[in-house]
CSV table of C-alpha atoms and ligand atoms in Angstrom, one decimal:
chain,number,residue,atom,x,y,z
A,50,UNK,CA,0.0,0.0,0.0
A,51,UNK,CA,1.7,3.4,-0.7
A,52,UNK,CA,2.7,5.3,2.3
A,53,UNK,CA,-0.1,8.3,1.7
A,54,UNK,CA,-2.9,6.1,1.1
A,55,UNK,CA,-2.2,4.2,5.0
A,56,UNK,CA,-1.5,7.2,6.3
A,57,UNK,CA,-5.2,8.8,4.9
A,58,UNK,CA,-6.7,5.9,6.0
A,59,UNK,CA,-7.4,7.2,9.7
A,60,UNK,CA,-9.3,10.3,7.9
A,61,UNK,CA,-12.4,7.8,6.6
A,62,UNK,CA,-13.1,6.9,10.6
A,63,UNK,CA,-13.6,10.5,11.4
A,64,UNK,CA,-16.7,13.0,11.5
A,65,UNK,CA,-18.1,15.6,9.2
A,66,UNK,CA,-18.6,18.1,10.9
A,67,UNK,CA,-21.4,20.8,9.4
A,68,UNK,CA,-22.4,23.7,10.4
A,69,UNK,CA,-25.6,24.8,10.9
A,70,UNK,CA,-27.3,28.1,12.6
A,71,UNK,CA,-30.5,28.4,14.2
A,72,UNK,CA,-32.4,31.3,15.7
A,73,UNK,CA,-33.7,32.4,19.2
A,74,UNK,CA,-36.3,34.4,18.3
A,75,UNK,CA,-38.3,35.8,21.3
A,76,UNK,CA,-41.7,37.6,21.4
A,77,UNK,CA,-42.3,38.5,25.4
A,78,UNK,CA,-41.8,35.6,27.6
A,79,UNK,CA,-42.4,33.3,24.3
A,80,UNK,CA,-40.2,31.6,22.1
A,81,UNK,CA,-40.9,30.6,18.4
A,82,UNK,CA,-40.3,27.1,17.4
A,83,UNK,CA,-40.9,25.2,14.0
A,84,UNK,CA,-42.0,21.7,13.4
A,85,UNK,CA,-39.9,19.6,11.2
A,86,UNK,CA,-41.7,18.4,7.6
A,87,UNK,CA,-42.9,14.8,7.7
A,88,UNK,CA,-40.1,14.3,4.8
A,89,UNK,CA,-37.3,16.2,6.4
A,90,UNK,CA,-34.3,14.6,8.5
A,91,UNK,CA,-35.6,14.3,12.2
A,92,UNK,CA,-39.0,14.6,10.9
A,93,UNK,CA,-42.2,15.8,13.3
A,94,UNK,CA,-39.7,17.1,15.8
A,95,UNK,CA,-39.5,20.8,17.2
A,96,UNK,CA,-36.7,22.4,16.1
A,97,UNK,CA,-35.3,26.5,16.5
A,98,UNK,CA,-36.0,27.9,12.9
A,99,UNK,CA,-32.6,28.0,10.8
A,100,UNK,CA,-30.4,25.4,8.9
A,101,UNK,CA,-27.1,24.7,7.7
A,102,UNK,CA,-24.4,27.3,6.3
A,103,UNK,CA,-23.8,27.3,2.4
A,104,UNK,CA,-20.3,27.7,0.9
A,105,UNK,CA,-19.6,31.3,1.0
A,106,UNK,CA,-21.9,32.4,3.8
A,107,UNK,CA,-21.0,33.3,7.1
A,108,UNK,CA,-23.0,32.6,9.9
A,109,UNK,CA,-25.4,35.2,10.2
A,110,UNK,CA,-26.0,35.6,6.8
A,111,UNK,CA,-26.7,31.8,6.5
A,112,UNK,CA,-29.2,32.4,9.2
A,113,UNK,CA,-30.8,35.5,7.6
A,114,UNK,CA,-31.4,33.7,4.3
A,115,UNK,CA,-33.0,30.5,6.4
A,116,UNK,CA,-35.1,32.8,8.5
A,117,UNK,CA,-36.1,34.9,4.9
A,118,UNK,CA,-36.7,31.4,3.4
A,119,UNK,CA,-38.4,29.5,6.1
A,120,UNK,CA,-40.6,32.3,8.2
A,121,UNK,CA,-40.8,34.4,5.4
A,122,UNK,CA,-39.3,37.5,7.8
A,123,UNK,CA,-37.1,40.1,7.3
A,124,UNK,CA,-34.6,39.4,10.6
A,125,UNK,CA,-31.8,41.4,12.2
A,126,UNK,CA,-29.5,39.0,13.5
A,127,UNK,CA,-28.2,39.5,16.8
A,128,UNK,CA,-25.2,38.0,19.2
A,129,UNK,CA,-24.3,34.4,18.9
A,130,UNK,CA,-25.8,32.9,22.4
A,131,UNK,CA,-24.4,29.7,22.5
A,132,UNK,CA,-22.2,27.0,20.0
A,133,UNK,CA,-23.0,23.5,20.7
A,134,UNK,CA,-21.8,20.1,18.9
A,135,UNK,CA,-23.8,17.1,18.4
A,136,UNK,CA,-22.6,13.5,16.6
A,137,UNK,CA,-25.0,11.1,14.7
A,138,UNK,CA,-23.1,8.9,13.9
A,139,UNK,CA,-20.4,9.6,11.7
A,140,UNK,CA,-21.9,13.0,10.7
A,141,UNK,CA,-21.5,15.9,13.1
A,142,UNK,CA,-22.8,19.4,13.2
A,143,UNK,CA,-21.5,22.5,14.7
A,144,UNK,CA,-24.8,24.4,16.2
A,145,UNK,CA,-24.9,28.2,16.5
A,146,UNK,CA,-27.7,29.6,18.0
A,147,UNK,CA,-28.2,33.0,17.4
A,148,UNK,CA,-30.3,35.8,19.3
A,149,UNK,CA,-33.0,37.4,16.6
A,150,UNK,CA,-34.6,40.5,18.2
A,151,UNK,CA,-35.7,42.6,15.6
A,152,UNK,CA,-37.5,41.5,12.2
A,153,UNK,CA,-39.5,42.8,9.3
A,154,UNK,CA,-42.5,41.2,8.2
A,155,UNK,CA,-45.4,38.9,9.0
A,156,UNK,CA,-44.1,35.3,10.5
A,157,UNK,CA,-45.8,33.1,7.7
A,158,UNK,CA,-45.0,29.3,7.8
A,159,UNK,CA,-43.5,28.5,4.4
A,160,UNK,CA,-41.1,25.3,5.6
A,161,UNK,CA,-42.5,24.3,8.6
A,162,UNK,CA,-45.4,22.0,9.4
A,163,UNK,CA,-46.2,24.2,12.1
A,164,UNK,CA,-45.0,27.1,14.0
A,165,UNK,CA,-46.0,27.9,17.7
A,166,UNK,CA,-44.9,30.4,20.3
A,167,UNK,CA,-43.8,29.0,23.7
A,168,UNK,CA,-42.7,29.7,27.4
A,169,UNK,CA,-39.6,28.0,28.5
A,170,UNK,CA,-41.5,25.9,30.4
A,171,UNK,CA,-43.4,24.4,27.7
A,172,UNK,CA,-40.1,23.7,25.6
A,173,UNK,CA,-39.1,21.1,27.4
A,174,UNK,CA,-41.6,18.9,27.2
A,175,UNK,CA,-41.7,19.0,23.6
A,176,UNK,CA,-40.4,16.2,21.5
A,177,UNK,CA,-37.0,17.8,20.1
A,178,UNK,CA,-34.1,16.8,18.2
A,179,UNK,CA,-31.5,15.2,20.6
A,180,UNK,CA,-29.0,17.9,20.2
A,181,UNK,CA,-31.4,20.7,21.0
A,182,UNK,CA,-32.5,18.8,24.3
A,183,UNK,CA,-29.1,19.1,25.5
A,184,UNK,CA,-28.3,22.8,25.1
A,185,UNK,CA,-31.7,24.2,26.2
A,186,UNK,CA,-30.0,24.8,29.8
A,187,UNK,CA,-27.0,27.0,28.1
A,188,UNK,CA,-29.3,29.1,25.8
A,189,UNK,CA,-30.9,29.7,29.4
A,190,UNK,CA,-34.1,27.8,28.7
B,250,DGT,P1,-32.5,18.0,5.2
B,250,DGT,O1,-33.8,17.9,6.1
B,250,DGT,O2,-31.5,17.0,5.6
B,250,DGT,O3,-32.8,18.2,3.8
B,250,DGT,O4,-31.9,19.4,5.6
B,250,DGT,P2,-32.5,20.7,5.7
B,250,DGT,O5,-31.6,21.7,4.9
B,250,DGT,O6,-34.0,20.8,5.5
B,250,DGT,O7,-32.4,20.9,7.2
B,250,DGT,P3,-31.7,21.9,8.0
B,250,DGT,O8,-31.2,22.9,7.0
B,250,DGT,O9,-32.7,22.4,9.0
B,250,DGT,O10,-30.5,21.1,8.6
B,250,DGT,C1,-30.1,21.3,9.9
B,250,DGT,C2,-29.5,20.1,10.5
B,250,DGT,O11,-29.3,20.3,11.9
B,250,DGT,C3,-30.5,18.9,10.4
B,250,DGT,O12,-29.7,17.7,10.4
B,250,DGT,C4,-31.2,19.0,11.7
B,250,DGT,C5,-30.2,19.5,12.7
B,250,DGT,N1,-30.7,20.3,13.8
B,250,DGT,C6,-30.7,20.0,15.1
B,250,DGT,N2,-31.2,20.9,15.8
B,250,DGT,C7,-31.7,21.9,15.0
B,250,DGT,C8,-32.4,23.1,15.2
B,250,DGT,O13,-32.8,23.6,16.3
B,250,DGT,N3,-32.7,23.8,14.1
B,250,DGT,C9,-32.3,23.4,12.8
B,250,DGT,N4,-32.6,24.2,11.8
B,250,DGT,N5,-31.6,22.3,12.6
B,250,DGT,C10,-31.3,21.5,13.7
């Protein structure tokens, strides 16, 4: 076997890591959450409205373009809250969870099977994707 070959080998046993960016977005006491497409990976699950980062975009802009695409809202994207991983399997993402405080436009469900305001309270007992569960504590939730 040629040296660079064996020595690449390791590289095929390691994650992907992908980024993705999701948004906090807050109306009083409430916060809006989305509920994953029947078709969709993690499908009938509550997630924080966003999605992953395209080449070229940084994070915020990734998230305004999600947040333009999926709620239909012009959005002001604020301070990054909290940056969490999560692994399935081999694939990993990189979660950024922004804070969205200002935005332009009526929320209109154009991705989501459903969109719902809620108190923190509620939030948890939701069914939610595993790596959301895990980070509600550190986006102080
Ligand atoms: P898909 O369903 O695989 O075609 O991908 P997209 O583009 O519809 O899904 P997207 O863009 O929301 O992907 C984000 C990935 O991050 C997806 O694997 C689900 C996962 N995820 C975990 N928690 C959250 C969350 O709170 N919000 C979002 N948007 N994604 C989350």
């Amino acid at each position: 076997m040629a040296a660079e070959t064996k020595n690449n080998k390791h590289l095929k046993k390691r994650t992907t890591w992908l980024g993705v960016v999701a948004g906090v977005i807050r109306k009083e006491d409430k916060i809006l959450l989305g509920l994953r497409p029947a078709g969709s990976s993690l499908p009938d699950l509550w997630e924080f409205p966003g999605g992953k980062i395209e080449l070229g975009e940084s994070p915020p802009e990734a998230l305004k373009r999600e947040l333009q695409e999926e709620l239909g809202i012009d959005a002001e994207i604020g301070k990054l809250i909290y940056a969490g991983t999560h692994t399935y399997g081999k694939n990993g993402i990189i979660l950024l969870f922004y804070e969205v405080k200002y935005w332009k436009g009526p929320i209109t469900p154009k991705h989501h099977t459903d969109l719902k305001w809620y108190e923190p309270d509620e939030i948890k007992e939701l069914s939610l994707p595993e790596a959301n569960k895990k980070m509600l504590k550190e986006l102080g939730l």
